[in-house]
Coordinates of C-alpha atoms in Angstrom, one line a residue:
X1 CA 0.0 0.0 0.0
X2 CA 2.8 2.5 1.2
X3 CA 4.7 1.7 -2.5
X4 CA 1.1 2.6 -4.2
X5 CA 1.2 5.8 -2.7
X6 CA 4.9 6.6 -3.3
X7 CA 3.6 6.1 -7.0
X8 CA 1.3 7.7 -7.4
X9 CA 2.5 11.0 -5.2
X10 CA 5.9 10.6 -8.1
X11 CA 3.3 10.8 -10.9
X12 CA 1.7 13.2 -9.1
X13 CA 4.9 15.4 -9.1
X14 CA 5.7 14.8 -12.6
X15 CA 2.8 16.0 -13.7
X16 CA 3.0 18.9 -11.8
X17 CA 6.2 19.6 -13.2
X18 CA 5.2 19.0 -16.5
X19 CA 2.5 21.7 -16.2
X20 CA 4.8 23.7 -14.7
X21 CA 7.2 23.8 -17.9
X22 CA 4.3 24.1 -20.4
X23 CA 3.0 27.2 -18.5
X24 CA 5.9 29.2 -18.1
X25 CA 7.5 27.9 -21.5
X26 CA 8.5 31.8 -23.2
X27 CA 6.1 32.8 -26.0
X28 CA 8.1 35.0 -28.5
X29 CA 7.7 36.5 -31.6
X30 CA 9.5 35.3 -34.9
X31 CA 11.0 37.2 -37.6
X32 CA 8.0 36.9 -39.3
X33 CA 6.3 39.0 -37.9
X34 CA 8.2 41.8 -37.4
X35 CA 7.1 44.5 -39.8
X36 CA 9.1 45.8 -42.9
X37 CA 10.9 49.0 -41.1
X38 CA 13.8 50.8 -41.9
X39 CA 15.5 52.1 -38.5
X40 CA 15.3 55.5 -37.5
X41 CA 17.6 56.2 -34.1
X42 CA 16.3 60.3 -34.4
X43 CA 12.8 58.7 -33.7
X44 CA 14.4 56.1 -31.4
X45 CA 15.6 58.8 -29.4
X46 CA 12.3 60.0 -28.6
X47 CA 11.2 57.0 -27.2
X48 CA 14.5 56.4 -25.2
X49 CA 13.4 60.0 -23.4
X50 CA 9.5 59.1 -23.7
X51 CA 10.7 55.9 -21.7
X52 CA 13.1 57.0 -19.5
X53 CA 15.3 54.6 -20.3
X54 CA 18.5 56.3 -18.9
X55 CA 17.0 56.7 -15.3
X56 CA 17.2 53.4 -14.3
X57 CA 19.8 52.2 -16.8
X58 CA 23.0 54.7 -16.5
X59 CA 25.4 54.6 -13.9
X60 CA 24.4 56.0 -11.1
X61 CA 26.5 58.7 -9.6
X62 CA 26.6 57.7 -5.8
X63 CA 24.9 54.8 -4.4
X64 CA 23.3 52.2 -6.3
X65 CA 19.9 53.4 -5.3
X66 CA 20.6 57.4 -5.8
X67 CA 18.5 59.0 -8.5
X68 CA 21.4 61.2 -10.1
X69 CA 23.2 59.5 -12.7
X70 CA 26.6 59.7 -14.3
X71 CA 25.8 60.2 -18.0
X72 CA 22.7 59.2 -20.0
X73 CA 24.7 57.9 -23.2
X74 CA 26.4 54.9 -20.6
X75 CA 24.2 52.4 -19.8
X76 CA 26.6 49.8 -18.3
X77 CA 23.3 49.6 -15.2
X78 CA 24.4 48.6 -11.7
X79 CA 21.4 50.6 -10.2
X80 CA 19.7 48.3 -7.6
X81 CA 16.1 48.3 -6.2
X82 CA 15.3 47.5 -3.4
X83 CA 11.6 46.0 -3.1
X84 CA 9.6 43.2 -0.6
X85 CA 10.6 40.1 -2.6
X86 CA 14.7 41.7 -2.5
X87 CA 17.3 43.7 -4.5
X88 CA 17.0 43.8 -8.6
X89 CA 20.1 45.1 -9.6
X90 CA 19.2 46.7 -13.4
X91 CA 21.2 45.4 -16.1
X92 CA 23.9 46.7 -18.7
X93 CA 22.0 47.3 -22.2
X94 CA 24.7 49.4 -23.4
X95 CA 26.0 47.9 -27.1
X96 CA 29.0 46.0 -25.3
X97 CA 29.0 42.2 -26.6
X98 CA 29.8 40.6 -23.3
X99 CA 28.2 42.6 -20.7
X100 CA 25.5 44.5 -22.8
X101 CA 23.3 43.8 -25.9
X102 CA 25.4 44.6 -28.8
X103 CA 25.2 40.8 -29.4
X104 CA 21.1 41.3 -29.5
X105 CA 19.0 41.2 -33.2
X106 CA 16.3 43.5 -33.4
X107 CA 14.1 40.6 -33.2
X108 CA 15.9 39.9 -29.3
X109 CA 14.9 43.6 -28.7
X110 CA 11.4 43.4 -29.3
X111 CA 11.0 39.8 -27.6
X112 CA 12.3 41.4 -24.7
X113 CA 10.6 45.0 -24.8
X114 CA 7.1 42.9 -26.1
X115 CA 7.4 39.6 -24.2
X116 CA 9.6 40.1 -21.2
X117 CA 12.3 37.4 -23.0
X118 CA 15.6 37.8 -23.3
X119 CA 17.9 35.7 -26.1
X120 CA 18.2 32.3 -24.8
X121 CA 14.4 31.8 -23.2
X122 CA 15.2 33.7 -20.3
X123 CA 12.1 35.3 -18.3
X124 CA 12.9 39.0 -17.7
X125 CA 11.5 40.4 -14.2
X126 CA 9.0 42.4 -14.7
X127 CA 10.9 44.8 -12.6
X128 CA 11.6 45.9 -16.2
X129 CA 8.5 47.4 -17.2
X130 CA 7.3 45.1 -20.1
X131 CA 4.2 45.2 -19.1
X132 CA 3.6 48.4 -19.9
X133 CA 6.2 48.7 -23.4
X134 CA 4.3 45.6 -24.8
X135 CA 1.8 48.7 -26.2
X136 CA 4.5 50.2 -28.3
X137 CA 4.2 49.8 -31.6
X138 CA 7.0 47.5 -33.4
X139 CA 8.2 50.6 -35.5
X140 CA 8.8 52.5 -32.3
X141 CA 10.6 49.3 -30.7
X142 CA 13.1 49.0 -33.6
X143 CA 13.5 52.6 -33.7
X144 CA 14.7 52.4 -30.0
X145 CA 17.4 49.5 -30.7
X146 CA 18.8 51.8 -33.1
X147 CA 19.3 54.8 -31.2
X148 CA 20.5 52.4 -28.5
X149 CA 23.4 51.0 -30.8
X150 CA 24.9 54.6 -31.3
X151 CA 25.4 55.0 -27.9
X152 CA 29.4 54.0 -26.8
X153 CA 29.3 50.8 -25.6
X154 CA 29.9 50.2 -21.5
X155 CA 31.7 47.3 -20.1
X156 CA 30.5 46.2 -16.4
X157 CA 29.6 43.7 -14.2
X158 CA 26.3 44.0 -12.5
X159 CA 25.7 42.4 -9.4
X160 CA 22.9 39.3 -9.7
X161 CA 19.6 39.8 -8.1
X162 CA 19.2 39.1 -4.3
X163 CA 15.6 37.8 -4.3
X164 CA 14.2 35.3 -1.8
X165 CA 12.5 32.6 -2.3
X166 CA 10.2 31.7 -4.5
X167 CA 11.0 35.3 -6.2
X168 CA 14.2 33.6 -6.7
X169 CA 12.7 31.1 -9.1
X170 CA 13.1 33.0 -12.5
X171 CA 11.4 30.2 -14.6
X172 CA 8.4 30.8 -12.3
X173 CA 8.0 34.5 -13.6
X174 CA 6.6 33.0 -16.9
X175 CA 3.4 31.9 -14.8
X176 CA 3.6 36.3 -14.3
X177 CA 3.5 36.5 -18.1
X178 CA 0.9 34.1 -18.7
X179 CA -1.3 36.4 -16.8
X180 CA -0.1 40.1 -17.8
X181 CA 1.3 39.6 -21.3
X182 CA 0.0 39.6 -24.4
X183 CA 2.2 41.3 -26.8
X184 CA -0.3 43.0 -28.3
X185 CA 0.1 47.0 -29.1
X186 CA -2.3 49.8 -28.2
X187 CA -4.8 50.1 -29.8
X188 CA -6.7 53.7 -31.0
X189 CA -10.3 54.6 -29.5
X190 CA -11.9 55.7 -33.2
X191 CA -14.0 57.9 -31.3
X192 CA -11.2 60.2 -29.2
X193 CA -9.1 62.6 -30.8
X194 CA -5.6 62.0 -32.2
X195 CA -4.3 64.2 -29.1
X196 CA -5.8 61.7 -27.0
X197 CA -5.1 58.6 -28.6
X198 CA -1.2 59.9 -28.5
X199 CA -1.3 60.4 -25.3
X200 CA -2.7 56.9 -24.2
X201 CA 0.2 55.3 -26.3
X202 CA 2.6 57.6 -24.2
X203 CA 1.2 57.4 -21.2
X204 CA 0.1 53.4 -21.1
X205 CA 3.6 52.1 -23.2
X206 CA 6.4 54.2 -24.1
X207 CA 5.9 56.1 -20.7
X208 CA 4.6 53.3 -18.3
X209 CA 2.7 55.5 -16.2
X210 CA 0.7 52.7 -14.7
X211 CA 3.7 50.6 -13.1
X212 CA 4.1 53.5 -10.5
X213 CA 0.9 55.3 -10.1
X214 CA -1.2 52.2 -9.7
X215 CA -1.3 49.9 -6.7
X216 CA -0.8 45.7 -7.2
X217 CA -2.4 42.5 -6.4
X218 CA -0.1 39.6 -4.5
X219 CA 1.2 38.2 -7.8
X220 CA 2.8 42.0 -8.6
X221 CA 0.1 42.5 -11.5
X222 CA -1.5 45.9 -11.7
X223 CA -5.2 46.1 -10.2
X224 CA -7.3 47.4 -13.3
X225 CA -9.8 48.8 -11.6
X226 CA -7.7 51.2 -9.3
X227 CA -5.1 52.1 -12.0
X228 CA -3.4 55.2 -11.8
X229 CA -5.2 56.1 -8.7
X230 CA -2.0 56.2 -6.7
X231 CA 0.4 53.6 -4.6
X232 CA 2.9 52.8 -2.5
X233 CA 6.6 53.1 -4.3
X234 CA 7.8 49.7 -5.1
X235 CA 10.8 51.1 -3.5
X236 CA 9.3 52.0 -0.3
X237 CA 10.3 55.4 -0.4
X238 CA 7.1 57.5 -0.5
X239 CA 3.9 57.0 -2.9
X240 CA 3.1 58.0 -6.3
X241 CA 0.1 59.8 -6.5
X242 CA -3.4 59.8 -7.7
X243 CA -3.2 60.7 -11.3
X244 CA -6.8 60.5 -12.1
X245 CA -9.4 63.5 -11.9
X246 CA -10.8 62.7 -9.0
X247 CA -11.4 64.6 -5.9
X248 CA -8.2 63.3 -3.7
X249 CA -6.4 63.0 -7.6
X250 CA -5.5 65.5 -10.3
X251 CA -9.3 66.4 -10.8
X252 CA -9.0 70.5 -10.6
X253 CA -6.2 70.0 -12.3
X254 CA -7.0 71.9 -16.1
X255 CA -4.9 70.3 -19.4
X256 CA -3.1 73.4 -19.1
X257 CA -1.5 72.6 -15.5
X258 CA -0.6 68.9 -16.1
X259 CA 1.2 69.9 -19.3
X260 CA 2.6 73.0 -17.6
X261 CA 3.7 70.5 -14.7
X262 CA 5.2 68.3 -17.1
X263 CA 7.2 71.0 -19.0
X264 CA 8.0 72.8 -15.6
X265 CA 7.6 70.7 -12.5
X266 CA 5.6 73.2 -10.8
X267 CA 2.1 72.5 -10.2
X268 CA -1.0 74.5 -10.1
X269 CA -0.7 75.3 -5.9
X270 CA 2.9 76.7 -6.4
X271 CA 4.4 73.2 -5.5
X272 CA 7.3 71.8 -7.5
X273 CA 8.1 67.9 -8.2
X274 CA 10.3 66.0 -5.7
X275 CA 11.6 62.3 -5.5
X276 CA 11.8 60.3 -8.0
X277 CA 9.1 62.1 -10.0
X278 CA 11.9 64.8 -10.9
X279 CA 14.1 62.5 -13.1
X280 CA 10.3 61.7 -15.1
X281 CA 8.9 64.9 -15.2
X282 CA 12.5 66.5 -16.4
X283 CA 12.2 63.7 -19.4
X284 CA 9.0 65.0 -20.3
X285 CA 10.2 68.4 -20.6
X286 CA 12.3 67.1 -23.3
X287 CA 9.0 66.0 -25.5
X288 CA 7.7 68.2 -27.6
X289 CA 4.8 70.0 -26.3
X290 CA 2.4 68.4 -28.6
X291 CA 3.3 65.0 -26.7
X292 CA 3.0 66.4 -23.4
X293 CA -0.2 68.3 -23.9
X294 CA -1.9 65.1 -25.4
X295 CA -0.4 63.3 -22.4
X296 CA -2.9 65.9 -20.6
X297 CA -5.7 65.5 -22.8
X298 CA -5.4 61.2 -22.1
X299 CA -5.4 61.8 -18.4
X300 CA -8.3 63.5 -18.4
X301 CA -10.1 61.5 -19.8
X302 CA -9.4 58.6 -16.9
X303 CA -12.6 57.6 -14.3
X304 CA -12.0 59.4 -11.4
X305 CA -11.2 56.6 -8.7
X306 CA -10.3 57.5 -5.1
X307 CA -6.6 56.9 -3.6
X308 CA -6.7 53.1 -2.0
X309 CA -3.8 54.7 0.3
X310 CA -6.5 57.4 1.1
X311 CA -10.1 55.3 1.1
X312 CA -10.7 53.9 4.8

């Protein structure tokens, strides 16, 4: 009886395992279906900014976890981030061929930006906000990679992330990706304006608003329903706030003064931007103001929904 149950609890586990590896095996896109695009690094640029790409991936200047940063052009990473499940330390993506991604194809760009997969099957964290850049459009992807490959190329050697366990597990984030990626990019309301629509792509991929301003379930995925309505930093240092125009959000808050905050970091009650806000908000001022007021115009148009941090 006792060797019947040994059995069965062995089959038990291989099956278990079996699911385990069909779940999180990487979905990916093939060269196929990438679209017919000749590179443009100017563009690229402008989604490097949009992206903020340089904030998390340059040097920094001090610590690990201080906000200033040595020079945008050298993104040899190093920064660390320190969250609940441990310390991500943010990779090189500099064009170096051992330590960055000058080895990468276009096509291992866009798997990664799109799927969260890195050359090789490997799950990215989505400490990395993939989540978010799966809405870019392919165009804007390869345009990126571009600009990225004109930058000088960094040689470093970042520290492996210190997560505990089952965080630890990186084959186990593809059960993460099974539930919050798709790939797919955003798509246009055909009844808002082109301002609006331009600022949704912006604001919900190139930009990843959402992965800050929104507060997240167990699992780390973003609660729809109470998006952009503020939460906790994943740091631990402070909150990001309401975004929405409700009441306790940016509802008095006319077009006018979020693009005005975003070109300026002051805000309509003579305040200015502080924490890590500053590094964004001095990343939008580099857009041109057609971006940043359609960026308004999207977040306007958000249903007001109250601050979790703030609800009772």
């Amino acid at each position: 009886m006792a060797r019947k149950v040994s059995l069965i609890a062995i089959v038990l586990l291989i099956a278990a395992g079996l699911v385990f590896y069909l779940l999180t095996t990487p979905v990916t896109f093939s060269a196929s279906d990438l679209p017919n695009h000749v590179p443009d690094a100017a563009k690229g640029n402008t989604m490097f900014i949009a992206g903020g790409c340089a904030e998390c991936h340059a040097v920094p200047a001090k610590a690990c976890d201080s906000l200033d940063i040595e020079d945008e052009t050298r993104l040899a990473g190093g920064r660390c981030l320190k969250t609940d499940v441990g310390t991500f330390y943010v990779p090189n993506i500099s064009p170096d061929k051992e330590s960055g991604i000058g080895g990468w194809s276009t096509l291992d760009f866009v798997n990664a930006m799109k799927r969260g997969v890195a050359p090789g099957g490997v799950h990215l964290y989505p400490a990395f906000p993939y989540t978010s850049y799966q809405r870019m459009r392919f165009e804007d992807v390869i345009d990126l990679k571009a600009y990225l490959d004109t930058l000088p190329p960094v040689r470093s050697a970042v520290p492996v992330n210190d997560l505990r366990f089952p965080y630890n597990i990186r084959r186990g984030v593809g059960l993460f990706q099974r539930l919050y990626v798709d790939g797919k990019t955003f798509t246009a309301d055909p009844e808002a304006s082109d301002a609006v629509n331009r600022g949704g792509y912006l604001v919900l991929g190139t930009g990843h608003c959402t992965e800050c301003h929104s507060p997240r379930n167990a699992l780390g995925g973003i609660i729809a329903g109470e998006a952009f309505a503020g939460a906790e930093s994943p740091e631990g240092k402070g909150d990001a706030p309401n975004i929405t125009p409700s009441e306790d959000g940016i509802g008095d808050w006319s077009t006018e003064d979020i693009a005005y905050f975003l070109e300026t970091g002051s805000t309509p009650d003579f305040d200015v931007v502080g924490e890590s806000m500053v590094p964004v908000q001095e990343n939008m001022a580099q857009l041109p103001p057609g971006d940043r007021e359609a960026i308004a115009a999207f977040l306007k148009t958000l249903p007001p929904r109250p601050d979790p941090a703030k609800t009772p």
